Coordinates of C-alpha atoms in Angstrom, one line a residue:
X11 CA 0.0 0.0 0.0
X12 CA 1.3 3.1 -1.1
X13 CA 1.2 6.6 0.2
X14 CA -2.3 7.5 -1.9
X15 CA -3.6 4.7 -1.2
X16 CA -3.1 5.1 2.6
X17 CA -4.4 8.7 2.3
X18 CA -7.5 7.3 0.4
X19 CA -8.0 4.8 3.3
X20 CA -8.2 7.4 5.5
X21 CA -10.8 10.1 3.6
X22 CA -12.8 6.8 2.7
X23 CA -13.0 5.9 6.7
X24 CA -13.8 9.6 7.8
X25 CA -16.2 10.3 5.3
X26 CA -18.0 7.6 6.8
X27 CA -17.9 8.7 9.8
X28 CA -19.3 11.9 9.4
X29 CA -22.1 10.4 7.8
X30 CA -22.9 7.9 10.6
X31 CA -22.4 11.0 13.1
X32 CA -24.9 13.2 11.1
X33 CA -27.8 10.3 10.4
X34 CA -27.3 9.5 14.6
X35 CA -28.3 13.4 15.3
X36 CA -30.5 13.3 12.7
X37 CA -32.5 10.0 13.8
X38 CA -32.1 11.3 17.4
X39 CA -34.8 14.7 16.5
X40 CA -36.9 12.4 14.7
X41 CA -40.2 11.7 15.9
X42 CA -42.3 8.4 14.5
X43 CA -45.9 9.3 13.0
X44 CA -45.5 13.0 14.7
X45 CA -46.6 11.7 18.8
X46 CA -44.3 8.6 19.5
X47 CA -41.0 9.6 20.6
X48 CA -37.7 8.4 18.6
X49 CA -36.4 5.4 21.5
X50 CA -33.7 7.7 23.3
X51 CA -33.0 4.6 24.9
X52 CA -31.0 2.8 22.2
X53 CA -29.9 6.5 21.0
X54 CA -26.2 6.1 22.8
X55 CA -26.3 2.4 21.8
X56 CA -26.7 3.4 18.1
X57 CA -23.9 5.9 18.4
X58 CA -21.2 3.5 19.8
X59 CA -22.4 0.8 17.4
X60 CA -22.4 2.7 14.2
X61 CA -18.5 2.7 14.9
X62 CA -17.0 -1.2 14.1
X63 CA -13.4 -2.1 15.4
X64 CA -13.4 -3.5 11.5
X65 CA -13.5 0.2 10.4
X66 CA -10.7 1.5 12.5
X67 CA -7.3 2.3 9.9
X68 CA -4.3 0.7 10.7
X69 CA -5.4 -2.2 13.1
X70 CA -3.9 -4.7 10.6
X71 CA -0.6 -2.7 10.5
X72 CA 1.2 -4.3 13.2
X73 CA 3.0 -7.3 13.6
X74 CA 1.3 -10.3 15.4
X75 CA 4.3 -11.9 17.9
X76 CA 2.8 -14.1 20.5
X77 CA 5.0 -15.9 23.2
X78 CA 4.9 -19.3 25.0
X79 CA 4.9 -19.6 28.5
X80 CA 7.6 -21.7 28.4
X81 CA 9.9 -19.3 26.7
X82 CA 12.7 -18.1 28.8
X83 CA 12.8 -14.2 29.3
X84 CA 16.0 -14.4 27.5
X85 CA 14.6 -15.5 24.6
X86 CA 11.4 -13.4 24.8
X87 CA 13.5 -10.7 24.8
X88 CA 15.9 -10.9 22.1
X89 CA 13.1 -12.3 20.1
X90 CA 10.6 -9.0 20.6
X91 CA 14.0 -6.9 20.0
X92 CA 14.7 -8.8 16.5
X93 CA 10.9 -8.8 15.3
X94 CA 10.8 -4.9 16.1
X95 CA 8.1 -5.7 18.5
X96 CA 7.5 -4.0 21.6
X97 CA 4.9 -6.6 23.3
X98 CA 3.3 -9.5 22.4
X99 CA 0.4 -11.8 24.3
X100 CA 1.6 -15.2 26.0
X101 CA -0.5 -18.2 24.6
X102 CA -0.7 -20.9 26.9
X103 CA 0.4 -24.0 25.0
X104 CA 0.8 -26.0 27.8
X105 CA -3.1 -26.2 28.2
X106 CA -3.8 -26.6 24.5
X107 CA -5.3 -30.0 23.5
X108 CA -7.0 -30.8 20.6
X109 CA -9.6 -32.9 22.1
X110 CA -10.6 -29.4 24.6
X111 CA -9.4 -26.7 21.9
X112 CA -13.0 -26.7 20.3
X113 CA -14.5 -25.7 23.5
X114 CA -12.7 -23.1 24.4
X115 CA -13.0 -19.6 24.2
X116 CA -10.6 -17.7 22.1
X117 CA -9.3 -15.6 24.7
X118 CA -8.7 -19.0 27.0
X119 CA -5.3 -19.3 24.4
X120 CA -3.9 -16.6 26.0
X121 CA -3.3 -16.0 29.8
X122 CA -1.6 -12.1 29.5
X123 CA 0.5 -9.3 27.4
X124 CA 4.1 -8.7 27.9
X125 CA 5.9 -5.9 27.1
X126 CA 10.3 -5.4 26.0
X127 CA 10.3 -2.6 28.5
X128 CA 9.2 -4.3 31.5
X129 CA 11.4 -7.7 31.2
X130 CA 14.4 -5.5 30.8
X131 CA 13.8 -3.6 33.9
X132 CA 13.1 -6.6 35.6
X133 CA 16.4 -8.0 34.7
X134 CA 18.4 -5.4 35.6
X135 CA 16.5 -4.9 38.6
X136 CA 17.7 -8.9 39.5
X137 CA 21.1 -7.9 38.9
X138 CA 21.1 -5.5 40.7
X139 CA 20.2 -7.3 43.7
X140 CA 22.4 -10.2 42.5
X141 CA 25.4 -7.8 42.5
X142 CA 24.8 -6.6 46.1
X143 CA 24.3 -9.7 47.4
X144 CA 27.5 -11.3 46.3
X145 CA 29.8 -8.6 46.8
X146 CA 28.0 -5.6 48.4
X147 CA 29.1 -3.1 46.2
X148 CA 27.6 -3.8 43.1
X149 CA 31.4 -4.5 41.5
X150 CA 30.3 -7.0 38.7
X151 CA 31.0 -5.6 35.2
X152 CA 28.6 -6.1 31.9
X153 CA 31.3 -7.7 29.3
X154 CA 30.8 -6.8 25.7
X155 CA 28.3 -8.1 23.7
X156 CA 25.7 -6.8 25.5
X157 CA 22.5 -7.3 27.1
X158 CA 21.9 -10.7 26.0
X159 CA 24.9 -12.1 26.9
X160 CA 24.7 -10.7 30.4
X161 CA 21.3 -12.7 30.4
X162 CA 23.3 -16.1 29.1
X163 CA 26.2 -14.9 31.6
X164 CA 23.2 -15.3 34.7
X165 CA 21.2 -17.9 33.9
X166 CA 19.0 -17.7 36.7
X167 CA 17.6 -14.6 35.3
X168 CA 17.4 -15.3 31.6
X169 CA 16.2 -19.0 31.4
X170 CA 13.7 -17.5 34.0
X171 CA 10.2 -18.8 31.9
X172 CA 8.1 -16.1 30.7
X173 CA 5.2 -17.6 32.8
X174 CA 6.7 -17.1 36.4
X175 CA 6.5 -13.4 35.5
X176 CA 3.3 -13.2 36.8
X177 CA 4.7 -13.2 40.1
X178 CA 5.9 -10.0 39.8
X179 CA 2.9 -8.5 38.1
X180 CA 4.7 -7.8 34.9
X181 CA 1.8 -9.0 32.9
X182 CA -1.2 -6.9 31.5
X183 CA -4.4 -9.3 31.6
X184 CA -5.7 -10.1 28.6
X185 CA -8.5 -8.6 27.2
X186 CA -9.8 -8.9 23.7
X187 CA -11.9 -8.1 21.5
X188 CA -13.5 -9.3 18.1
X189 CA -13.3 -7.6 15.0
X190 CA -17.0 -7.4 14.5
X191 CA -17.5 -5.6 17.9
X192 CA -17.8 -1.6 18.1
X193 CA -15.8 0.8 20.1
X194 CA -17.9 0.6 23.0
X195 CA -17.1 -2.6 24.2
X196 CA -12.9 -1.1 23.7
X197 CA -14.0 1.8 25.4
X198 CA -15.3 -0.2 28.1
X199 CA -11.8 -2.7 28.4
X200 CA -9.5 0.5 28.4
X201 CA -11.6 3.1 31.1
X202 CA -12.0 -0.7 33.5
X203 CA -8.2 -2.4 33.2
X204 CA -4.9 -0.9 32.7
X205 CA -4.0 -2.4 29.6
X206 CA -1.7 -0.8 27.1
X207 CA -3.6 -2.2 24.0
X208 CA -6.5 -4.7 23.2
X209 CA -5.9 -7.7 20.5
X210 CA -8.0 -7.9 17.5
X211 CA -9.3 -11.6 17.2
X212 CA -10.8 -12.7 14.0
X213 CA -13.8 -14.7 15.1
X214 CA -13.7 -17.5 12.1
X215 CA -9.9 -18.7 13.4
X216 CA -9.5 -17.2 16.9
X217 CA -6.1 -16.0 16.2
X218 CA -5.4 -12.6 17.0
X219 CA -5.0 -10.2 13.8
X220 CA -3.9 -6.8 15.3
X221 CA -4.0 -4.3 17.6
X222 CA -6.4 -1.4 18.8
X223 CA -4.3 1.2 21.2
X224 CA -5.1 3.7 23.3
X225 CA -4.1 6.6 21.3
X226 CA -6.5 5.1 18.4
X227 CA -9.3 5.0 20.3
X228 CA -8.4 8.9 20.9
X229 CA -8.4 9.6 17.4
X230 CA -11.1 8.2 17.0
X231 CA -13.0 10.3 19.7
X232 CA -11.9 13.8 18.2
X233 CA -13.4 12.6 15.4
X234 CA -16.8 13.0 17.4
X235 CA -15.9 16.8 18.0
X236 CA -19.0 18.6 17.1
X237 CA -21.2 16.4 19.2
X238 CA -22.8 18.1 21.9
X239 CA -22.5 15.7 24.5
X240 CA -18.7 14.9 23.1
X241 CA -18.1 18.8 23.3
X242 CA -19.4 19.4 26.6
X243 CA -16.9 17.3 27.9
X244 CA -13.4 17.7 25.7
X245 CA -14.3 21.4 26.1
X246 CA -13.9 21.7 29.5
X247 CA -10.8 23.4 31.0
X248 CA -8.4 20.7 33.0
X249 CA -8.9 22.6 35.9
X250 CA -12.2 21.4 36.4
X251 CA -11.7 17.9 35.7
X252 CA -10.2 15.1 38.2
X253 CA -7.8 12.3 36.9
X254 CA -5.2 10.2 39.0
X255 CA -1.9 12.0 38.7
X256 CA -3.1 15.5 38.5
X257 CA -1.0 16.3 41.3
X258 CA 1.7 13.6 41.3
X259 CA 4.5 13.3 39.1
X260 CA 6.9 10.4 39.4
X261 CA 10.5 12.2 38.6
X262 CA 14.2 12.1 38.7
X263 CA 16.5 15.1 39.2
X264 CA 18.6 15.3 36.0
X265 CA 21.8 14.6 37.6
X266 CA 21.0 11.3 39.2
X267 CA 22.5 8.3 37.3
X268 CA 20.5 6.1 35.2
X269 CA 20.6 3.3 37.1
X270 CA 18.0 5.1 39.3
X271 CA 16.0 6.8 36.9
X272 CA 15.4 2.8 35.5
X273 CA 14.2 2.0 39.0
X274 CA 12.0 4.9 39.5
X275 CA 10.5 4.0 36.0
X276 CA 10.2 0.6 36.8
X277 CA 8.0 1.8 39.9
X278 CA 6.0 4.5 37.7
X279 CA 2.4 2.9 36.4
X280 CA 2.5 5.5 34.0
X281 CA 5.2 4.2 31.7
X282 CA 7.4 7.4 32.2
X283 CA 8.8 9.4 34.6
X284 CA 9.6 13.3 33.9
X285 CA 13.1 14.7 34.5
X286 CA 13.7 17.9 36.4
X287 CA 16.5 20.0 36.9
X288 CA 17.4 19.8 41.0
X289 CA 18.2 24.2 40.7
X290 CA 15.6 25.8 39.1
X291 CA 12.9 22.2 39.4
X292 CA 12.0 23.0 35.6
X293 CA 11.1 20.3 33.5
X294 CA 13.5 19.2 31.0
X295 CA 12.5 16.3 29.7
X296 CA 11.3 12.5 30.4
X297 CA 12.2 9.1 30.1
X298 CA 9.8 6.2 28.7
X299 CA 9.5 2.7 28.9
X300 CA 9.8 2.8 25.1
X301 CA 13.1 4.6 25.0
X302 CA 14.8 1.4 27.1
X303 CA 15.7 -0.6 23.9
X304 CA 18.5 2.3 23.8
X305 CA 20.0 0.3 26.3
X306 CA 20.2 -2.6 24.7
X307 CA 21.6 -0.8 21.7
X308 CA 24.3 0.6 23.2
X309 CA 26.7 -1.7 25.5
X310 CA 28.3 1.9 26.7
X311 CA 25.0 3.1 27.9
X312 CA 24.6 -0.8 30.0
X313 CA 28.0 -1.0 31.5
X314 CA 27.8 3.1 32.7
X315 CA 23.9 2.9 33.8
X316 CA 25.5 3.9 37.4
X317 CA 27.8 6.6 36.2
X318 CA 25.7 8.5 33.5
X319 CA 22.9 10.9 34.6
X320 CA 19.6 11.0 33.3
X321 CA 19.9 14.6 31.6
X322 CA 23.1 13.0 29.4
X323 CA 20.9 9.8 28.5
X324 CA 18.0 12.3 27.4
X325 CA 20.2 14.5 24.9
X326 CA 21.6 11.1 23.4
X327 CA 18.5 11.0 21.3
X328 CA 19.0 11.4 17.8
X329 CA 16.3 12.9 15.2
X330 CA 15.0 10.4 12.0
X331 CA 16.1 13.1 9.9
X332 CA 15.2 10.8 7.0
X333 CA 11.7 11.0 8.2
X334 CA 9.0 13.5 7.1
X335 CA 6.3 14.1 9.9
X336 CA 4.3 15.9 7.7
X337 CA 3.9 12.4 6.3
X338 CA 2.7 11.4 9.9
X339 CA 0.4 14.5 10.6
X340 CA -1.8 13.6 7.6
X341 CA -2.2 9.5 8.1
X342 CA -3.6 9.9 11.9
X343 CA -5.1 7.4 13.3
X344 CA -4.1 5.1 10.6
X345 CA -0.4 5.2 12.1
X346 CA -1.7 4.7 15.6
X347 CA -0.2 1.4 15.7
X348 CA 3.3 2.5 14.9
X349 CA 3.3 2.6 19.2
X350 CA 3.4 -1.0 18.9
X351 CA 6.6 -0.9 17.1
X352 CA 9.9 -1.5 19.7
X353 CA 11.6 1.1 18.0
X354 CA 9.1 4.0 17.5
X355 CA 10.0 6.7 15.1
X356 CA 6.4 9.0 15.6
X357 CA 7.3 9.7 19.5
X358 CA 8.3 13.2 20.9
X359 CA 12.1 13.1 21.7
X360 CA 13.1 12.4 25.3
X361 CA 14.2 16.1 26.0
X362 CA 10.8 17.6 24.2
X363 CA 7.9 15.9 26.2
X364 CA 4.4 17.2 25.7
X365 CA 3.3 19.3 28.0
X366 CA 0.0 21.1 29.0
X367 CA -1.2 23.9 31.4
X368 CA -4.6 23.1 33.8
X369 CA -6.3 25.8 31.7
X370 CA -5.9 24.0 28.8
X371 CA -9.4 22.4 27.4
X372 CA -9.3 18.2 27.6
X373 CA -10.1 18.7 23.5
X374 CA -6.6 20.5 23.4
X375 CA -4.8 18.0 25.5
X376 CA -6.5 15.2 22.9
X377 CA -4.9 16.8 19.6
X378 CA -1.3 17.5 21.1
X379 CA -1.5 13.7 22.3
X380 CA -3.1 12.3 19.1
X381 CA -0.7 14.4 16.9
X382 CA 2.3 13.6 18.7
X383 CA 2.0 9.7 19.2
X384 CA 2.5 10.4 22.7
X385 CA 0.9 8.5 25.8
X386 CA 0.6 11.3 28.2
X387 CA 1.2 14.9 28.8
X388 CA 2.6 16.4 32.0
X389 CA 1.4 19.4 33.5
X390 CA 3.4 22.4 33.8
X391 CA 2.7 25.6 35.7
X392 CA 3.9 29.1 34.6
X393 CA 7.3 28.5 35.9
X394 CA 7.9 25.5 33.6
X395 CA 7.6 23.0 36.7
X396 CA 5.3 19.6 36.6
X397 CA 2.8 19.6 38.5
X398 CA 1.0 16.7 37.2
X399 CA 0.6 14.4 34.5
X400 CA -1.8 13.2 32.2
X401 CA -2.0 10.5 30.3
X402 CA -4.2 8.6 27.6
X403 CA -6.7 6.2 29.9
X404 CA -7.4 9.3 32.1
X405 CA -8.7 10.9 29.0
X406 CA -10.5 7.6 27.8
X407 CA -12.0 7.2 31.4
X408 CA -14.1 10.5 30.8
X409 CA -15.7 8.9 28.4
X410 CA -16.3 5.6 29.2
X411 CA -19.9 4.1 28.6
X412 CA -21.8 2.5 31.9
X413 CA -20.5 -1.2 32.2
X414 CA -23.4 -3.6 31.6
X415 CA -22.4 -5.4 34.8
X416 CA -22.3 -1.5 36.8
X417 CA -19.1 -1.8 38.1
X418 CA -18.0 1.2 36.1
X419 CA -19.7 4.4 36.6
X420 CA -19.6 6.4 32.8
X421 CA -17.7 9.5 32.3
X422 CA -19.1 13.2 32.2
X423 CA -19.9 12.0 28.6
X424 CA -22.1 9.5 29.2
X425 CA -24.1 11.2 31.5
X426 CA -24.3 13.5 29.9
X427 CA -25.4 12.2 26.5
X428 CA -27.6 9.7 28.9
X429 CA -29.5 13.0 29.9
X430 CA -30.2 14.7 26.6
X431 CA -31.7 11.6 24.8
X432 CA -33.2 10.8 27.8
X433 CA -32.2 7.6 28.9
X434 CA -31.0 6.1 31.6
X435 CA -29.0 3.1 33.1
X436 CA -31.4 0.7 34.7
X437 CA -30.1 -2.7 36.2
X438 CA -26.9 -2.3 33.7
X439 CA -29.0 -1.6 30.7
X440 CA -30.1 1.5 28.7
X441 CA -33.8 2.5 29.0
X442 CA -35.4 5.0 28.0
X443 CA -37.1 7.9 30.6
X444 CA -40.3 8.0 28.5

């Protein structure tokens, strides 16, 4: 697929979604025979469904890497590094039998999602504590050849299986979708778990054929700017909105080494942690769970984790100069699942992080994260100094739908939209106030 026929793919699947947006407000001021009320009740219902998972661009785009549970974290590793990958599901194929397999559910092949970043933390993490436990000072030295051969060099870390992972809550659970579901049942997975991305399965096979991530499902939601009940919401100023970190920043002072700024990110649920100078406590840039394959790259960066500071490692970055974003501004969403390459080329570098003020509106906060392929945005006051950060499932949690099952309490959206077609949730379901 060339460059037109991307761009074609892309004016094909928003011109349909304008449509489907215009018929749902047009449907929803209808009345039947001039006295019987248009069913408000299945108005929101309509809305969600008239948007198919099959109709998002770019879900296809990605490669489909799953792992064993028997594989060791050595190999899981170097295997996620080589495909460009940066996480894959773990099928369970030591509970697959033919006899049982027909029974099954599809999502009963896979027990979890790994990702690159969090086995390499967890490795160096072990080493650590290996190191100060047989010689207190932390005095063992990486040889060359890198990463991997530090893993074949400690065996009890790398042929560590994939499976006893779980034990230290590496894992995402896995939650999946099929392709002929609609973006509220994704909606629904992503505002309820913290999960980095959902699989695709094709329904005819059960194998899992892409990807939806978080930062699609945002595109996808600007896309319903112009919506009252949308607007009402991404309008509002951050100020007057809650969200988990909105007051917490996990951080590093910029001339702390790296081994500490790996631990602190290895402690951050976010994903990243933000750097900050220790003088003037200015932001200056961050560090990411998707910058770690640096590490592995570079054996200098490995062997002087405990000597170079974090505001060095963030300055090491080096442009794509062969890259044109302008490329990337106009495919959108359909590039969304470029985050699921290792080695991702759309991403803000590590000493330009996206940042926002309180009195920004949500709706801004949505674009600068949509257009820069990033996964949050901190907060900064007038001074340049976080106070906060954002990131993409507190966004996606202001507009997640009421759970069927009412364990999840909808976003400002949702009640909102619930109010003007006037419907309501009753016992988990929609119905209609009329």
């Amino acid at each position: 697929m060339d460059l037109r026929d991307i761009e074609n793919v892309m004016k094909d699947s928003e011109s349909g979604m304008m449509e489907k947006k215009e018929t749902l407000i047009s449907n929803s001021n209808k009345t039947e025979h001039g006295n019987q009320d248009f069913d408000y009740g299945t108005a929101l219902q309509l809305f969600l469904n008239h948007i198919p998972i099959s109709s998002i661009p770019g879900i296809k785009n990605s490669s489909v890497l799953e792992l064993r549970t028997g594989d060791s974290v050595r190999d899981a590793i170097h295997m996620l590094y080589e495909k460009d990958v940066f996480g894959a599901p773990i099928a369970d194929v030591l509970d697959l039998d033919e006899s049982t397999s027909a029974t099954r559910r599809f999502s009963d092949n896979y027990i979890g999602f790994i990702d690159f970043a969090s086995m390499v933390l967890w490795c160096l993490e072990e080493l650590e504590m290996e190191e100060r436990h047989t010689n207190g000072n932390g005095g063992k030295e990486i040889k060359k050849n890198g990463f991997i051969t530090m893993l074949e060099q400690n065996p009890d870390i790398g042929q560590t299986k994939v499976s006893e992972l779980a034990k230290s809550f590496l894992w995402d659970p896995f939650f999946s979708v099929q392709l002929d579901e609609t973006l509220f049942h994704v909606l629904l997975l992503l505002s309820k778990h913290r999960v980095q991305v959902v699989p695709i399965i094709e329904r005819s096979n059960s194998n899992i054929t892409g990807f939806i991530t978080q930062n699609a499902v945002i595109q996808l939601l600007l896309k319903s700017s112009g919506l009252e009940w949308f607007d009402s919401i991404a309008n509002k100023a951050l100020s007057e909105i809650r969200f988990e970190n909105e007051e917490h920043v996990a951080c590093v002072y910029g001339d702390q080494s790296m081994a500490e700024a790996l631990q602190t990110l290895r402690e951050s649920q976010i994903g990243a942690i933000a750097v900050i100078n220790r003088g003037t406590k200015k932001l200056i840039g961050s560090i990411r769970r998707s910058d770690i394959h640096l590490i592995i790259e570079n054996d200098n960066l490995l062997r002087n984790r405990k000597h170079l500071t974090a505001e060095e490692f963030i300055h090491m970055e080096t442009d794509n100069e062969d890259f044109d974003r302008s490329i990337e501004q106009d495919l959108g969403a359909l590039l969304s699942s470029g985050t699921l390459c290792l080695r991702n080329r759309f991403l803000p570098r590590m000493d330009s992080p996206v940042t926002n003020k309180k009195t920004d509106t949500l709706k801004k906060v949505m674009k600068n994260i949509a257009e820069t392929k990033s996964s949050f945005s901190f907060l900064i006051d007038d001074m340049q100094q976080a106070t906060g950060v954002l990131t993409l499932r507190d966004i996606i949690i202001q507009f997640a739908p009421p759970c069927i099952d009412s364990s999840i309490h909808g976003g400002g959206f949702f009640e909102s939209a619930l109010q003007q077609t006037g419907c309501h949730v009753e016992k988990g379901t929609l119905a209609s106030n009329h």
